[in-house]
Coordinates of C-alpha atoms and ligand atoms in Angstrom, one line a residue:
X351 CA 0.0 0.0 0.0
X352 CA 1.0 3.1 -0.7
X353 CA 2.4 5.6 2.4
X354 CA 0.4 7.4 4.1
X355 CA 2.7 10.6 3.8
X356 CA 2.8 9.9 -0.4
X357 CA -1.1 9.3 -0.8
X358 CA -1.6 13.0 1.3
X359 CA 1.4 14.7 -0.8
X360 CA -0.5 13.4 -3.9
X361 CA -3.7 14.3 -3.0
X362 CA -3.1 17.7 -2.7
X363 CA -1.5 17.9 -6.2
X364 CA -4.9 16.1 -7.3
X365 CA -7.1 19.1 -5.4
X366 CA -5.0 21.6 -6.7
X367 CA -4.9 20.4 -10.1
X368 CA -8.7 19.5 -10.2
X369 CA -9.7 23.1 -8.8
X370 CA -7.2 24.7 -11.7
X371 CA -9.5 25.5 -15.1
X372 CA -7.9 24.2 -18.1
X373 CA -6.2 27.5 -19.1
X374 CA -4.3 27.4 -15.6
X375 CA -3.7 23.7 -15.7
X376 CA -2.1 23.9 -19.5
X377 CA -1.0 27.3 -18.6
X378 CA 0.7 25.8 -15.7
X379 CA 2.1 22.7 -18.3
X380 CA 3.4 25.4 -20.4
X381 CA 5.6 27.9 -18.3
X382 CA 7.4 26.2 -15.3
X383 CA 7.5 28.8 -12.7
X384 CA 11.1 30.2 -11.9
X385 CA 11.5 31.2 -8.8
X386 CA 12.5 34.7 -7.3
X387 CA 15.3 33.1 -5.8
X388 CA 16.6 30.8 -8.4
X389 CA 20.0 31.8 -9.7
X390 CA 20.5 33.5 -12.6
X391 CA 22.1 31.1 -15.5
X392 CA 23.3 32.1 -18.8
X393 CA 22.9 30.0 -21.8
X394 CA 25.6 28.8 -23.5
X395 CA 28.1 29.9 -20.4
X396 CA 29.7 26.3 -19.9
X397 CA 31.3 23.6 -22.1
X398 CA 29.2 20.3 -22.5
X399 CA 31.2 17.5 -20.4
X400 CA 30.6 14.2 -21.7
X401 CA 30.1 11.9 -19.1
X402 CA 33.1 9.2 -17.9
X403 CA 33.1 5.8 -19.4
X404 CA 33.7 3.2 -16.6
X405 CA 36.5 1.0 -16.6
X406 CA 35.3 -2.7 -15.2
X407 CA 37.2 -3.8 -11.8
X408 CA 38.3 -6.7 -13.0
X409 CA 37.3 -9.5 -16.0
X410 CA 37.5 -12.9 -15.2
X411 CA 36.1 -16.0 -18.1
X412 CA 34.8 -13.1 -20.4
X413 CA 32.4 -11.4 -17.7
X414 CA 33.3 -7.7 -16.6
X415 CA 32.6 -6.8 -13.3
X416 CA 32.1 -3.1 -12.4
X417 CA 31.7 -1.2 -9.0
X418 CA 29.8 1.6 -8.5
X419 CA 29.3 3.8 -4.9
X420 CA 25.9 5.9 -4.9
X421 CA 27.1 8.7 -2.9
X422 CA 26.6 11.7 -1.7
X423 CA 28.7 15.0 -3.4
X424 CA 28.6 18.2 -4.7
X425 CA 29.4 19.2 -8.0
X426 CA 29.3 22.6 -10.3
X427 CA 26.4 22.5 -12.0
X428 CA 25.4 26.3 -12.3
X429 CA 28.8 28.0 -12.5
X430 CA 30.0 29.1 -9.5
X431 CA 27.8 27.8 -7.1
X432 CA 27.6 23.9 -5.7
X433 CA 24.8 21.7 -6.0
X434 CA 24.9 18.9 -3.7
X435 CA 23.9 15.9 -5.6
X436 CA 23.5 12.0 -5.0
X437 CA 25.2 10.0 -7.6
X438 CA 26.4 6.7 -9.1
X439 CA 30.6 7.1 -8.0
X440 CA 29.2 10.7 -7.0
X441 CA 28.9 12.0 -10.2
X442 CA 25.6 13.4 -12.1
X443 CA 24.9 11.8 -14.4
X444 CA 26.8 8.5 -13.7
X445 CA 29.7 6.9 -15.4
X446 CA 28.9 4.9 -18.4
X447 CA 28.8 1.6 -18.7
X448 CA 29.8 0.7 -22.3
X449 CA 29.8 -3.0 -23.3
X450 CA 29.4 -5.7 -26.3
X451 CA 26.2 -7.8 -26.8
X452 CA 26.6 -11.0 -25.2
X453 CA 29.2 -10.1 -23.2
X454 CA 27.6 -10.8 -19.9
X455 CA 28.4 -7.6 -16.8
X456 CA 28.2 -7.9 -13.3
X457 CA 27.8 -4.4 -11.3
X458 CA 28.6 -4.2 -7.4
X459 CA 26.4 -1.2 -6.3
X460 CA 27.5 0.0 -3.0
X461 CA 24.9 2.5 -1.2
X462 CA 26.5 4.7 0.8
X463 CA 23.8 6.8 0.7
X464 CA 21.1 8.1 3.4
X465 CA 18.4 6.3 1.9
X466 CA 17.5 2.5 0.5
X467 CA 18.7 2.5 -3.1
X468 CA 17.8 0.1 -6.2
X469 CA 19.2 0.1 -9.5
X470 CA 16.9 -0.2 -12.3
X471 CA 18.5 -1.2 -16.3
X472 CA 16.0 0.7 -17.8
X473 CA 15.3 -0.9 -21.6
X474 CA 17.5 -4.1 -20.2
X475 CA 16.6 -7.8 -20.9
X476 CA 17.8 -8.9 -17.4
X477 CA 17.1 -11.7 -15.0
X478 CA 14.0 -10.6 -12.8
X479 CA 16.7 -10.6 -9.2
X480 CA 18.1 -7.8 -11.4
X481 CA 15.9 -5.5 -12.3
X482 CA 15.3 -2.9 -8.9
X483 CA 12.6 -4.3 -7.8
X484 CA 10.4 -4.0 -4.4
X485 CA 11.9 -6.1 -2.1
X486 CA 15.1 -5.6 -3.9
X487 CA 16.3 -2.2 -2.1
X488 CA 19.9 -1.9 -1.0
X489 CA 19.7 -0.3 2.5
X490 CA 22.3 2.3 3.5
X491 CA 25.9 0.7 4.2
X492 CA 24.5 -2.0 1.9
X493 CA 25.7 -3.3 -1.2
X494 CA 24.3 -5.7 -4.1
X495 CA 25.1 -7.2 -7.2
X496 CA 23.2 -6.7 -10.4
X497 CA 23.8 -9.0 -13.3
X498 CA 23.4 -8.0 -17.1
X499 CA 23.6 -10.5 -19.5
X500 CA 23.3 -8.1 -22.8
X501 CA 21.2 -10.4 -24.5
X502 CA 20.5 -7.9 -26.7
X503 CA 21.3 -5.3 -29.9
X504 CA 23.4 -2.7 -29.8
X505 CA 21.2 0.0 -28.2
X506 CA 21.5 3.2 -25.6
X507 CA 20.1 2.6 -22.4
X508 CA 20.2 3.8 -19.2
X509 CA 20.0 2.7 -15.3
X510 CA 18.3 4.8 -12.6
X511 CA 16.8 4.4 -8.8
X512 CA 13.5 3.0 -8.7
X513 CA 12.8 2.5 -5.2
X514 CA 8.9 3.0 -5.1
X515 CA 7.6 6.1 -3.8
X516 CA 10.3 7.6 -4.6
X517 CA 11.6 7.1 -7.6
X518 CA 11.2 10.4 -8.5
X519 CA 13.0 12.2 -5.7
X520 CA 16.0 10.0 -6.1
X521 CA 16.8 10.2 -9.7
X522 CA 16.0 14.1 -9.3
X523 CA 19.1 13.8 -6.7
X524 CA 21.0 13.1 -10.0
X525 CA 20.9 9.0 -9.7
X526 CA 20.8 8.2 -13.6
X527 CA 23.8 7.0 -16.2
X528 CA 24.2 5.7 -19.1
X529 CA 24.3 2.4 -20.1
X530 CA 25.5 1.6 -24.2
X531 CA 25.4 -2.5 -26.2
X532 CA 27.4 -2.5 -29.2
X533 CA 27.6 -5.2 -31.3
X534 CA 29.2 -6.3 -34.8
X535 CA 25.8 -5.0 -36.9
X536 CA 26.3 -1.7 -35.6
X537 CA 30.1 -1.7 -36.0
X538 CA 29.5 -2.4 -39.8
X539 CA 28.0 0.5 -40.4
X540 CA 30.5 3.2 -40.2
X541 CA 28.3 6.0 -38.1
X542 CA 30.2 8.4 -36.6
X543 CA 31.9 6.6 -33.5
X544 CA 34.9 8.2 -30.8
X545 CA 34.4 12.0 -30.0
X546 CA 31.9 11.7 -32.7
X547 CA 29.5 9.6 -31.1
X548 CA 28.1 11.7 -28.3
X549 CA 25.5 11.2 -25.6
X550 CA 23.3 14.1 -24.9
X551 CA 21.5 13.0 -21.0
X552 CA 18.4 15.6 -21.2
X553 CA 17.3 16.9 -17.6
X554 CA 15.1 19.5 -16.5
X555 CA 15.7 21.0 -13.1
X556 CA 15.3 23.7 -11.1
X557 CA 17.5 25.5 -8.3
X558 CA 17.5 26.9 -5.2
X559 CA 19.9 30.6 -4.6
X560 CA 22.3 28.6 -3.3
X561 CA 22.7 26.4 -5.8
X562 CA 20.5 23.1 -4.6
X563 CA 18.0 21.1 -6.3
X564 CA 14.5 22.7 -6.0
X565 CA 11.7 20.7 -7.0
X566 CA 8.9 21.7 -9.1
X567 CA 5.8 22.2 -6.7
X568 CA 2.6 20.8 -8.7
X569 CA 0.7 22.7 -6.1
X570 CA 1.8 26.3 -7.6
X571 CA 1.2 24.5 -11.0
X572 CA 5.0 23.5 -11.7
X573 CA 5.4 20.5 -13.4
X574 CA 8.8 20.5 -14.8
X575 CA 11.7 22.2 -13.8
X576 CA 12.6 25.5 -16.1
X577 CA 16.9 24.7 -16.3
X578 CA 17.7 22.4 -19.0
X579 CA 20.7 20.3 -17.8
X580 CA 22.5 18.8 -20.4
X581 CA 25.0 16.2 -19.0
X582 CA 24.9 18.0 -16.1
X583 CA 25.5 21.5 -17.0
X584 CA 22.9 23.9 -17.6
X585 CA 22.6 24.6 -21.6
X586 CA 25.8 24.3 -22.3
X587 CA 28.0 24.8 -25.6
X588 CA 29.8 22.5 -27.9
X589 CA 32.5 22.8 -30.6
X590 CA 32.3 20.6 -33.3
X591 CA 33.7 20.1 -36.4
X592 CA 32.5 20.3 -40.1
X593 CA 31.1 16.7 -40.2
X594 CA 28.5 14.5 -39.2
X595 CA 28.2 13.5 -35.3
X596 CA 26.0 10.9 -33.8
X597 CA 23.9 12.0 -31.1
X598 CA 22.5 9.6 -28.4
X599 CA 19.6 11.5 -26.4
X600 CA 18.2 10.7 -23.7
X601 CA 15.4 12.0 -22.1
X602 CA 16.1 11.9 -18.5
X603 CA 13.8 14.3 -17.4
X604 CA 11.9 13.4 -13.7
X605 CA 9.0 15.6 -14.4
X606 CA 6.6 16.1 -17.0
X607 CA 9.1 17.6 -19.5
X608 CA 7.6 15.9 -23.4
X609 CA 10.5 17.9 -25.3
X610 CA 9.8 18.3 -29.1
X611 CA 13.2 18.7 -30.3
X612 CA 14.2 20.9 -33.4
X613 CA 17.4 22.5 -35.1
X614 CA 17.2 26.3 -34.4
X615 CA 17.9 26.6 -38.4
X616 CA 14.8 24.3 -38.7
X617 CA 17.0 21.8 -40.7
X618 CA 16.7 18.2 -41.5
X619 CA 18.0 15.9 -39.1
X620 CA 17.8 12.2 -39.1
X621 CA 16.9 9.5 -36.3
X622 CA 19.0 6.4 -36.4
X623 CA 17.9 4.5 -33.3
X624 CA 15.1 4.1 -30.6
X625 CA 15.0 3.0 -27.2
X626 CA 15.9 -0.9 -28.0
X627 CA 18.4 -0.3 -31.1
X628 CA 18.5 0.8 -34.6
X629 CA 15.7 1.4 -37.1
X630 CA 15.7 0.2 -40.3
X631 CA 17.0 3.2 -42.2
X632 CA 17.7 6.5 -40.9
X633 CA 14.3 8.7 -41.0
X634 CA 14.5 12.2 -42.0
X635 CA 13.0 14.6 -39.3
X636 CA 12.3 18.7 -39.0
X637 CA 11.0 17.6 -35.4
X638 CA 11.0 14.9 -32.4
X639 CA 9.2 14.7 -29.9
X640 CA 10.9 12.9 -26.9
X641 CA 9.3 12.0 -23.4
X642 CA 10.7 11.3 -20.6
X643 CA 13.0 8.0 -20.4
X644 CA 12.6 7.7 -24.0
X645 CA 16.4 7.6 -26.4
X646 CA 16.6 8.5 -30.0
X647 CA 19.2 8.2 -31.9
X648 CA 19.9 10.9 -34.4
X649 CA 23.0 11.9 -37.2
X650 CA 23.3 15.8 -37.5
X651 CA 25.4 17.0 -40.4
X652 CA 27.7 19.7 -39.8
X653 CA 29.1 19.7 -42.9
X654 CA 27.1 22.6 -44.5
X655 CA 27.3 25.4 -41.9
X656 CA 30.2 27.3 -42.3
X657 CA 32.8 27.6 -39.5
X658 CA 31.9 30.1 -37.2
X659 CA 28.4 29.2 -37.4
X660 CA 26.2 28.2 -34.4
X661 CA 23.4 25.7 -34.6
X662 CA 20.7 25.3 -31.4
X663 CA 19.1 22.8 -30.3
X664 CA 15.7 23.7 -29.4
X665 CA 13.0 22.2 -27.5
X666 CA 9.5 22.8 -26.9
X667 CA 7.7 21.8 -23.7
X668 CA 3.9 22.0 -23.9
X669 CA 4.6 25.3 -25.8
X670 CA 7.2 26.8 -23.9
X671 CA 10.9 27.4 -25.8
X672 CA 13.6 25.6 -24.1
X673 CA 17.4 25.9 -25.4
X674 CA 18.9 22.6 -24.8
X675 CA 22.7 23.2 -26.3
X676 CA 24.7 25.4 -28.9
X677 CA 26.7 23.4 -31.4
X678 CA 29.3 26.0 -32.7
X679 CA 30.8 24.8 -35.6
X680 CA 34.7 25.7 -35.3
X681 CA 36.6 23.4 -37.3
X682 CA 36.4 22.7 -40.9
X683 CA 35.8 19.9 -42.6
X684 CA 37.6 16.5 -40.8
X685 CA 37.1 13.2 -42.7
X686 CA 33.2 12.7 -42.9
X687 CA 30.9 9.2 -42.4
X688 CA 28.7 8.5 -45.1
X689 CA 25.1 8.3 -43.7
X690 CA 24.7 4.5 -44.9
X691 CA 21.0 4.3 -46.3
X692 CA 19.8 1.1 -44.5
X693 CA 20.8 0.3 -41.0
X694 CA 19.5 -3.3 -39.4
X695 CA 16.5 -5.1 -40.6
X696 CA 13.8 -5.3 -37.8
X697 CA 11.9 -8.2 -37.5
X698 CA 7.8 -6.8 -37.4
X699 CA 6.4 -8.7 -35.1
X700 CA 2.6 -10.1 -36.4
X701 CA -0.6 -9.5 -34.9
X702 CA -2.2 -12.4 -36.5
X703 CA 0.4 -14.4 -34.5
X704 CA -1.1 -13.2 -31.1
X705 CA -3.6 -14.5 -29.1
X706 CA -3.4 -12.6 -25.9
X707 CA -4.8 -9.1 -25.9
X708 CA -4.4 -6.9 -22.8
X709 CA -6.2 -3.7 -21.7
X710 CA -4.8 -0.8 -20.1
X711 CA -6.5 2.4 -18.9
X712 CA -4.1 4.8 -17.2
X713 CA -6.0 7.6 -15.3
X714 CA -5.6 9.8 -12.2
X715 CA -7.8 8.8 -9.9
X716 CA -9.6 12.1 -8.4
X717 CA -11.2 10.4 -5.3
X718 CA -8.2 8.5 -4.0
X719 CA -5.8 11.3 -5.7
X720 CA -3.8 8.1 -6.8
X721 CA -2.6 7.4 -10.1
X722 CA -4.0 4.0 -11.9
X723 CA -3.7 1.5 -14.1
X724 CA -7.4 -0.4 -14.7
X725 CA -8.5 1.4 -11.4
X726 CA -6.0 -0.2 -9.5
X727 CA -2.8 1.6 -7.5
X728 CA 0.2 -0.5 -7.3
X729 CA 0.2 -3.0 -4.1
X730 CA 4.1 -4.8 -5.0
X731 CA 2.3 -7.9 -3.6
X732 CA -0.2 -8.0 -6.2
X733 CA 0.6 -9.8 -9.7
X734 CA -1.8 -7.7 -11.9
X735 CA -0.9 -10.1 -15.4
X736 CA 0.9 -13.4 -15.8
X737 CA 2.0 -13.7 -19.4
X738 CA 3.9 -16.8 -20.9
X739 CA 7.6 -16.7 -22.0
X740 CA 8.1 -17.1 -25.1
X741 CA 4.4 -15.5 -25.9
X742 CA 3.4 -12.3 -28.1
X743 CA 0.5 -10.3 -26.7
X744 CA -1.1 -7.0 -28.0
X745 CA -1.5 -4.7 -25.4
X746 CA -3.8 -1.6 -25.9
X747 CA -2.9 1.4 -23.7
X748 CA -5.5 3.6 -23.3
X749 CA -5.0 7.2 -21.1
X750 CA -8.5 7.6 -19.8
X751 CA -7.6 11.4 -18.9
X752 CA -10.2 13.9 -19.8
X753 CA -10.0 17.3 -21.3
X754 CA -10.5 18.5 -17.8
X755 CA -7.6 17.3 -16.6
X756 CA -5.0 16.8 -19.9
X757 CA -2.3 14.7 -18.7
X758 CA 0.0 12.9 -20.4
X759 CA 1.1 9.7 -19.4
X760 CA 4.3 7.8 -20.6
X761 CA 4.3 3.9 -20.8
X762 CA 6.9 1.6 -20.4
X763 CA 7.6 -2.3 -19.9
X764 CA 10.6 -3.8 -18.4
X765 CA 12.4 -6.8 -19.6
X766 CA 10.6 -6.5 -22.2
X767 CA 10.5 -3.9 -25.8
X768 CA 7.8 -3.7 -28.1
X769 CA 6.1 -2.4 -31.5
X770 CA 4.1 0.4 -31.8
X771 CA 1.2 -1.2 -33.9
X772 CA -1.0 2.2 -34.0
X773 CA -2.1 5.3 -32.4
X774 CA -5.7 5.6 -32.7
X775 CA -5.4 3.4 -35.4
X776 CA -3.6 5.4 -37.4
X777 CA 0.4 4.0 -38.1
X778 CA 3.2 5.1 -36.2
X779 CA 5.4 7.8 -37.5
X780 CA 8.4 6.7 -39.0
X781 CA 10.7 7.6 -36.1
X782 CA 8.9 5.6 -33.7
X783 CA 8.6 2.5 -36.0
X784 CA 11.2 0.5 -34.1
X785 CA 11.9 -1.1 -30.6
X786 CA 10.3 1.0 -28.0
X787 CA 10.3 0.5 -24.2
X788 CA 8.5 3.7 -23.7
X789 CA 5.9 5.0 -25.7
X790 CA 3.6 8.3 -25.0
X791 CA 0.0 8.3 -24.8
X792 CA -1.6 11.9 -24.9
X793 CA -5.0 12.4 -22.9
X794 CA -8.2 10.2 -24.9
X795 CA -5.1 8.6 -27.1
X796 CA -5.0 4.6 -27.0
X797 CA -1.6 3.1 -28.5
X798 CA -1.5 -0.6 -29.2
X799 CA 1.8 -2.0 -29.0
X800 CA 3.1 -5.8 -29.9
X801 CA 5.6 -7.1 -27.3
X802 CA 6.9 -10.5 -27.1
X803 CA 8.0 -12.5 -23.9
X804 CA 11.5 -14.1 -24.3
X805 CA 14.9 -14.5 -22.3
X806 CA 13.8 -14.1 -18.7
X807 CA 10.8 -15.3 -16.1
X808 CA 9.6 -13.7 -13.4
X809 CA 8.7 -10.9 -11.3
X810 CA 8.6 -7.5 -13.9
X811 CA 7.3 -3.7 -13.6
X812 CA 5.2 -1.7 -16.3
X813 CA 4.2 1.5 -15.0
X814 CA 4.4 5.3 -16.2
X815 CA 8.0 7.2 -16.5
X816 CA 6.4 10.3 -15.5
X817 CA 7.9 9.4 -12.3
X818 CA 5.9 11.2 -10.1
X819 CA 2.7 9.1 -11.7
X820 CA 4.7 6.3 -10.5
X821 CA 5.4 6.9 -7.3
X822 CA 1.7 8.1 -6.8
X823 CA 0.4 4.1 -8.0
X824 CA 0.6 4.3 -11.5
X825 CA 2.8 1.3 -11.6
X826 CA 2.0 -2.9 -11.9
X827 CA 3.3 -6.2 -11.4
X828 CA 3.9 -8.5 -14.5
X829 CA 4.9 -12.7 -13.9
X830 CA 6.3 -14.3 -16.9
X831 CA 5.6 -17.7 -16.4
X832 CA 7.8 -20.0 -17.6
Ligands
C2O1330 CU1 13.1 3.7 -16.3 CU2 10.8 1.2 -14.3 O1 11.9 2.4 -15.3
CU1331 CU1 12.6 0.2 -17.0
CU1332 CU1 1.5 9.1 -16.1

């Protein structure tokens, strides 16, 4: 059940948000409060850091092991000033794990932090004893080891808290990193790789005067934080040269933050990869929309803009401009990659194949003020569906929000990735036509997706990444029976 403390916290964001009228409520979606005593930041003031790439402890019959401390430490985020932050090896966002497909990982998470910790692969095919679940917290002083098999395609994905309740605090504290497969179908293909092949870990937050976290406070209509962090620095710039680069986005937003990502010149960029690997062939877009826990994979050509130029990245958040990072084009043209026209095939999975179809109604439920999933908060000693390994199923997501009370929700499945079959029966668009672990669902929207069971049984999570849906009940129990 959920806490007392967490049911009364989320209750008064449900009053609040139920007494707003629509204007306020979308109002409220589309300009995140700053606060009088935030700190000034300028954009473009710091370089982009690209977060450390871990080195494993030791390797012993082809396994790497890797330890990681989640501790407490303060680092420069807003120049000048000291944010104190909890992070994997103290660091916001985390070191990087970057491994091979097949090549199996075992990670030694030490807490050393105030509070119980779990470590969540998000987008992983992992052994159910790995994947952060309730009853799998590591309490302060506490250590416990997480194995990864990488059963999987070369894909970007990324690990976070997910102790329930608060999920959402936690990874705010700065407790996310990145986690990268390659493998030899993606090594064929000649995209940009090295200092060319860049995460960008997307974050909104928002700051106290002295530096520290503040969080958005839904009950003076704040539902995402107004900084964009970008690997941990506030907008930041980046030089690059004359070429094409491959950018691996994350969305690691905590709040409601659905970017829509665009080039300030409003040029063509293309995606490459979703959130379980690469698509087919590289789609051309003008425009991305990317939620929250959601990766795209995109190739940007420098190679036009003269040197000396300088290219934004631009979001939009419910309507309201955000200016991620400056690409300032100092170098000329270095040897360029060839964007190859096909990238791996992708198997479609087939409806007509299926014989399970699921249900899902995601709402906020105004009585209880607790987020649900078919009526139903999450209770981590319930098992809401039992499907079989080795099964497909059609799920049908449906967010039962009204136009009351517009909010987005943001689905996702562990163990397990899926296809996008439709969106109100219409196609998916091109960029979201590959392997998704998350998948948006706007208010009155219902999404059918097409996942298959394989690998691993067990005890899994589906739930919203709007983490504070999450930790309010919008979460459930899956047990893949063998
Ligand atoms: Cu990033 Cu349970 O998820
Ligand atoms: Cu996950
Ligand atoms: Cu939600």
């Amino acid at each position: 059940m959920p806490k007392r403390r967490d049911v009364l916290k989320f209750g008064l964001l449900a009053g609040a948000a139920a007494a707003l009228p629509v204007e306020r409520l979308t109002s409220a979606f589309a300009r995140p409060a700053v606060a009088a005593t935030a700190p000034a930041i300028t954009l473009f003031d710091t370089a982009l850091v690209v977060p450390p790439v871990l080195k494993p402890t030791l390797t012993i019959a082809g396994t790497d092991y890797y330890d990681i401390t989640m501790r407490v430490a303060k680092q420069e985020i807003v120049p000048g000033l000291k944010t104190p932050i909890w992070g994997y090896n103290g660091v916001f966002p985390g070191p990087t794990i970057r491994t091979r497909r097949n090549r199996p990982i075992v990670i030694r998470q030490r807490n050393k932090l105030p509070v119980e910790a779990a470590v969540h692969l998000h987008g992983g095919n992992v052994p159910s004893s790995s994947d952060g679940l309730p009853g799998q917290e590591i309490a302060p002083g506490k250590d416990r080891f997480y194995l990864y098999p990488n059963r999987q395609q070369a894909t970007t994905l990324w690990y976070h808290d997910h102790v329930h309740h608060h999920e959402s605090f936690n990874t705010t504290q700065g407790l996310t990193g990145l986690y990268l497969i390659t493998d030899p179908a993606e090594d064929k293909l000649g995209l940009p790789s090295g200092k060319y092949d860049v995460p960008l870990v997307i974050q909104d937050r928002s700051f106290n005067a002295d530096g520290s976290f503040r969080l958005p406070d839904p009950n003076l209509g704040e539902f995402a934080g107004e900084v964009a962090v970008i690997n941990g620095r506030p907008s930041p710039f980046f030089a690059v040269e004359q070429r094409r680069y491959r950018f691996r986005l994350l969305n690691g937003s905590s709040a409601d933050c659905l970017h829509e990502l665009t080039l300030g010149s409003g040029d063509t960029f293309h995606v490459i990869g979703t959130d379980g690997g690469l698509l087919a062939a590289p789609v051309p877009v003008q425009k991305l929309p990317l939620a929250p826990s959601e990766r795209a994979e995109v190739i940007v050509d420098f190679s036009k803009y003269p040197v000396g130029s300088q290219l934004v990245l631009n979001s939009s958040v419910f309507g309201t401009p955000m200016q991620l990072i400056r690409f300032d084009v100092t170098k000329a043209k270095s040897q360029q990659t060839p964007l190859p026209p096909k990238l791996v095939p992708i198997q479609r999975l087939k409806e007509s194949h299926t014989k399970v179809h699921r249900d899902f109604q995601l709402n906020l439920d105004l009585g209880s003020g607790e987020m649900v999933i078919n009526g139903k908060s999450f209770d981590p000693d319930r098992i809401d569906i039992r499907p079989k390994l080795g099964s497909t199923e059609v799920w049908t997501i449906f967010n039962g929000e009204t136009p009351d009370l517009p909010i987005p929700h943001v689905f996702h499945t562990h163990l397990v990735r899926f296809q996008i079959l439709d969106r109100d029966g219409r196609p998916p668009a091109p960029f979201e036509s590959g392997w998704k672990d998350s998948v948006t669902v706007m208010p009155g929207e219902r999404v059918r997706i097409i996942l298959r069971f394989a690998d691993f049984p067990g005890r899994f999570l589906y739930h919203c990444h709007l983490l504070g849906h999450a930790d309010a009940g919008m979460m459930a129990t899956m047990f893949v029976t063998p």
